[in-house]
PDB file of C-alpha atoms in Angstrom:
ATOM      1  CA  ALA K   1      94.411  39.417  70.356  1.00 64.00           C
ATOM      2  CA  LYS K   2      94.734  42.184  72.914  1.00 77.00           C
ATOM      3  CA  SER K   3      97.094  40.726  75.464  1.00 71.00           C
ATOM      4  CA  HIS K   4      96.813  43.765  77.736  1.00 77.00           C
ATOM      5  CA  TYR K   5      93.274  42.638  78.623  1.00 86.00           C
ATOM      6  CA  GLN K   6      93.630  39.853  81.135  1.00 90.00           C
ATOM      7  CA  PHE K   7      90.464  38.556  82.721  1.00 91.00           C
ATOM      8  CA  ASN K   8      89.988  35.502  84.913  1.00 92.00           C
ATOM      9  CA  LEU K   9      87.365  33.682  86.962  1.00 96.00           C
ATOM     10  CA  ARG K  10      87.770  36.182  89.782  1.00 96.00           C
ATOM     11  CA  ASP K  11      86.374  38.834  87.446  1.00 96.00           C
ATOM     12  CA  ALA K  12      83.373  36.655  86.619  1.00 96.00           C
ATOM     13  CA  SER K  13      82.797  36.077  90.329  1.00 98.00           C
ATOM     14  CA  LYS K  14      82.746  39.866  90.871  1.00 97.00           C
ATOM     15  CA  VAL K  15      79.862  40.112  88.395  1.00 97.00           C
ATOM     16  CA  PHE K  16      77.891  37.493  90.329  1.00 97.00           C
ATOM     17  CA  GLN K  17      78.813  39.113  93.646  1.00 97.00           C
ATOM     18  CA  GLY K  18      77.430  42.441  92.426  1.00 96.00           C
ATOM     19  CA  ILE K  19      74.215  40.840  91.189  1.00 96.00           C
ATOM     20  CA  LEU K  20      73.764  39.020  94.491  1.00 96.00           C
ATOM     21  CA  MET K  21      74.196  42.269  96.443  1.00 94.00           C
ATOM     22  CA  VAL K  22      70.836  43.455  95.094  1.00 94.00           C
ATOM     23  CA  SER K  23      67.953  42.347  97.287  1.00 90.00           C
ATOM     24  CA  VAL K  24      65.402  40.083  95.602  1.00 91.00           C
ATOM     25  CA  LYS K  25      62.651  42.475  96.678  1.00 89.00           C
ATOM     26  CA  ARG K  26      64.328  45.223  94.590  1.00 89.00           C
ATOM     27  CA  ILE K  27      64.179  43.168  91.378  1.00 92.00           C
ATOM     28  CA  GLU K  28      60.643  43.673  90.093  1.00 92.00           C
ATOM     29  CA  SER K  29      61.043  42.121  86.631  1.00 93.00           C
ATOM     30  CA  ILE K  30      63.354  40.354  84.212  1.00 94.00           C
ATOM     31  CA  ARG K  31      64.106  43.818  82.821  1.00 94.00           C
ATOM     32  CA  ASP K  32      65.438  44.877  86.244  1.00 94.00           C
ATOM     33  CA  PHE K  33      67.593  41.761  86.479  1.00 95.00           C
ATOM     34  CA  ALA K  34      68.990  42.360  82.979  1.00 95.00           C
ATOM     35  CA  ALA K  35      69.776  45.971  83.909  1.00 94.00           C
ATOM     36  CA  VAL K  36      71.657  44.904  87.059  1.00 95.00           C
ATOM     37  CA  TRP K  37      73.499  42.241  85.038  1.00 95.00           C
ATOM     38  CA  TYR K  38      74.488  44.873  82.461  1.00 94.00           C
ATOM     39  CA  HIS K  39      75.635  47.295  85.167  1.00 95.00           C
ATOM     40  CA  GLU K  40      77.856  44.702  86.823  1.00 96.00           C
ATOM     41  CA  LEU K  41      79.383  43.576  83.516  1.00 96.00           C
ATOM     42  CA  ARG K  42      80.156  47.195  82.637  1.00 94.00           C
ATOM     43  CA  ARG K  43      81.735  47.875  86.051  1.00 95.00           C
ATOM     44  CA  VAL K  44      83.856  44.712  86.141  1.00 96.00           C
ATOM     45  CA  PHE K  45      84.866  44.446  82.490  1.00 95.00           C
ATOM     46  CA  GLY K  46      83.926  47.725  80.816  1.00 94.00           C
ATOM     47  CA  ASP K  47      85.768  49.961  83.266  1.00 93.00           C
ATOM     48  CA  ARG K  48      89.019  48.250  82.279  1.00 93.00           C
ATOM     49  CA  LEU K  49      88.638  48.759  78.532  1.00 93.00           C
ATOM     50  CA  ILE K  50      90.935  51.392  77.098  1.00 92.00           C
ATOM     51  CA  ASN K  51      89.108  52.731  74.054  1.00 92.00           C
ATOM     52  CA  ASP K  52      85.635  53.472  72.733  1.00 94.00           C
ATOM     53  CA  GLU K  53      85.823  50.712  70.123  1.00 95.00           C
ATOM     54  CA  ASP K  54      86.333  48.021  72.764  1.00 94.00           C
ATOM     55  CA  SER K  55      83.667  49.558  74.981  1.00 94.00           C
ATOM     56  CA  GLN K  56      81.192  49.540  72.093  1.00 95.00           C
ATOM     57  CA  TRP K  57      82.099  45.918  71.360  1.00 95.00           C
ATOM     58  CA  LEU K  58      81.232  44.976  74.963  1.00 94.00           C
ATOM     59  CA  ASP K  59      77.939  46.892  74.819  1.00 93.00           C
ATOM     60  CA  ASP K  60      77.009  45.201  71.539  1.00 94.00           C
ATOM     61  CA  LEU K  61      77.871  41.779  72.962  1.00 95.00           C
ATOM     62  CA  ILE K  62      75.776  42.328  76.088  1.00 94.00           C
ATOM     63  CA  LYS K  63      72.852  43.684  74.069  1.00 92.00           C
ATOM     64  CA  SER K  64      72.973  40.667  71.759  1.00 92.00           C
ATOM     65  CA  LYS K  65      72.854  38.294  74.750  1.00 94.00           C
ATOM     66  CA  VAL K  66      70.149  40.065  76.757  1.00 93.00           C
ATOM     67  CA  SER K  67      67.439  38.544  74.539  1.00 90.00           C
ATOM     68  CA  LYS K  68      68.273  35.150  76.067  1.00 91.00           C
ATOM     69  CA  LEU K  69      66.771  36.525  79.297  1.00 90.00           C
ATOM     70  CA  GLY K  70      63.426  37.021  77.556  1.00 90.00           C
ATOM     71  CA  VAL K  71      63.581  40.803  77.119  1.00 92.00           C
ATOM     72  CA  THR K  72      64.732  43.022  74.288  1.00 91.00           C
ATOM     73  CA  ALA K  73      67.618  45.457  74.437  1.00 90.00           C
ATOM     74  CA  GLU K  74      65.123  48.267  73.795  1.00 89.00           C
ATOM     75  CA  GLU K  75      63.231  47.331  76.975  1.00 90.00           C
ATOM     76  CA  VAL K  76      66.356  47.212  79.126  1.00 91.00           C
ATOM     77  CA  PHE K  77      68.392  50.133  77.836  1.00 88.00           C
ATOM     78  CA  THR K  78      65.828  52.932  78.074  1.00 85.00           C
ATOM     79  CA  GLN K  79      68.050  55.109  80.283  1.00 83.00           C
ATOM     80  CA  LYS K  80      71.502  55.172  81.861  1.00 87.00           C
ATOM     81  CA  ILE K  81      71.806  52.090  84.080  1.00 91.00           C
ATOM     82  CA  LEU K  82      73.325  52.486  87.536  1.00 90.00           C
ATOM     83  CA  CYS K  83      73.275  50.562  90.797  1.00 91.00           C
ATOM     84  CA  VAL K  84      74.175  52.304  94.059  1.00 91.00           C
ATOM     85  CA  ASP K  85      73.878  51.707  97.792  1.00 90.00           C
ATOM     86  CA  PHE K  86      73.065  55.213  99.016  1.00 87.00           C
ATOM     87  CA  ILE K  87      69.540  55.945  97.746  1.00 84.00           C
ATOM     88  CA  GLY K  88      67.388  54.822 100.651  1.00 74.00           C
ATOM     89  CA  SER K  89      67.550  55.913 104.241  1.00 68.00           C
ATOM     90  CA  GLY K  90      68.675  53.493 106.904  1.00 69.00           C
ATOM     91  CA  ASP K  91      70.090  50.246 105.554  1.00 76.00           C
ATOM     92  CA  LYS K  92      72.513  50.663 102.682  1.00 82.00           C
ATOM     93  CA  GLU K  93      70.868  48.384 100.142  1.00 87.00           C
ATOM     94  CA  TYR K  94      72.504  48.043  96.747  1.00 91.00           C
ATOM     95  CA  GLU K  95      69.794  48.717  94.193  1.00 91.00           C
ATOM     96  CA  LEU K  96      69.004  49.717  90.646  1.00 91.00           C
ATOM     97  CA  VAL K  97      68.526  53.459  90.190  1.00 90.00           C
ATOM     98  CA  ARG K  98      65.038  54.029  88.761  1.00 88.00           C
ATOM     99  CA  ASP K  99      65.449  57.779  88.168  1.00 87.00           C
ATOM    100  CA  VAL K 100      68.982  58.787  87.245  1.00 85.00           C
ATOM    101  CA  GLY K 101      67.997  62.463  87.472  1.00 86.00           C
ATOM    102  CA  SER K 102      67.373  62.075  91.204  1.00 86.00           C
ATOM    103  CA  LEU K 103      71.027  61.221  91.883  1.00 87.00           C
ATOM    104  CA  LYS K 104      72.500  64.691  91.399  1.00 87.00           C
ATOM    105  CA  PRO K 105      70.438  66.413  94.142  1.00 90.00           C
ATOM    106  CA  LEU K 106      71.027  63.438  96.451  1.00 89.00           C
ATOM    107  CA  VAL K 107      74.806  63.580  95.979  1.00 90.00           C
ATOM    108  CA  GLU K 108      74.720  67.371  96.375  1.00 91.00           C
ATOM    109  CA  ASP K 109      72.896  66.925  99.705  1.00 92.00           C
ATOM    110  CA  PHE K 110      75.543  64.442 100.889  1.00 90.00           C
ATOM    111  CA  LEU K 111      78.261  66.855  99.784  1.00 93.00           C
ATOM    112  CA  GLY K 112      76.562  69.722 101.641  1.00 94.00           C
ATOM    113  CA  GLU K 113      76.403  67.629 104.827  1.00 92.00           C
ATOM    114  CA  TYR K 114      80.068  66.692 104.476  1.00 93.00           C
ATOM    115  CA  ASN K 115      81.153  70.284 103.848  1.00 93.00           C
ATOM    116  CA  ALA K 116      79.115  71.528 106.831  1.00 94.00           C
ATOM    117  CA  ASP K 117      81.053  69.180 109.126  1.00 92.00           C
ATOM    118  CA  SER K 118      84.473  69.540 107.517  1.00 91.00           C
ATOM    119  CA  LYS K 119      87.125  72.209 107.955  1.00 92.00           C
ATOM    120  CA  GLN K 120      88.281  71.594 104.394  1.00 93.00           C
ATOM    121  CA  PRO K 121      85.324  71.663 101.964  1.00 91.00           C
ATOM    122  CA  MET K 122      85.224  69.223  99.083  1.00 92.00           C
ATOM    123  CA  TYR K 123      84.217  70.223  95.574  1.00 90.00           C
ATOM    124  CA  LEU K 124      83.004  67.548  93.183  1.00 86.00           C
ATOM    125  CA  ALA K 125      82.627  67.480  89.440  1.00 85.00           C
ATOM    126  CA  MET K 126      79.919  64.941  88.629  1.00 79.00           C
ATOM    127  CA  PHE K 127      79.586  63.380  85.210  1.00 77.00           C
ATOM    128  CA  MET K 128      77.750  60.425  83.713  1.00 72.00           C
ATOM    129  CA  ASP K 129      80.306  58.143  82.126  1.00 64.00           C
TER     130      ASP K 129
END
């Protein structure tokens, strides 16, 4: 047993909280729901894992359970799965990112706006991990 991993019901509730933050109108299919579910599990539990072996174990577990939702892992995990709240204009709706490639220019635009208004510019290194 790995006693340094301590999880409780509060962690499980964070997964449900994240899922419930996504508007029903943004979930177009079971595949979308499974992707949001995966994202929240990875953020709540996966971000606390300390090595690649444990991270792979979590991914394998999630992928083995996703079939119970009526979709295959191949259908769900076609690209990097992310949920964010800064894609649309206006209301900050938490949603599944449909095109991961569109995030970099969007974040660069936000960074440009910030740096234009700031006396101390910020430099970011973005990576997909």
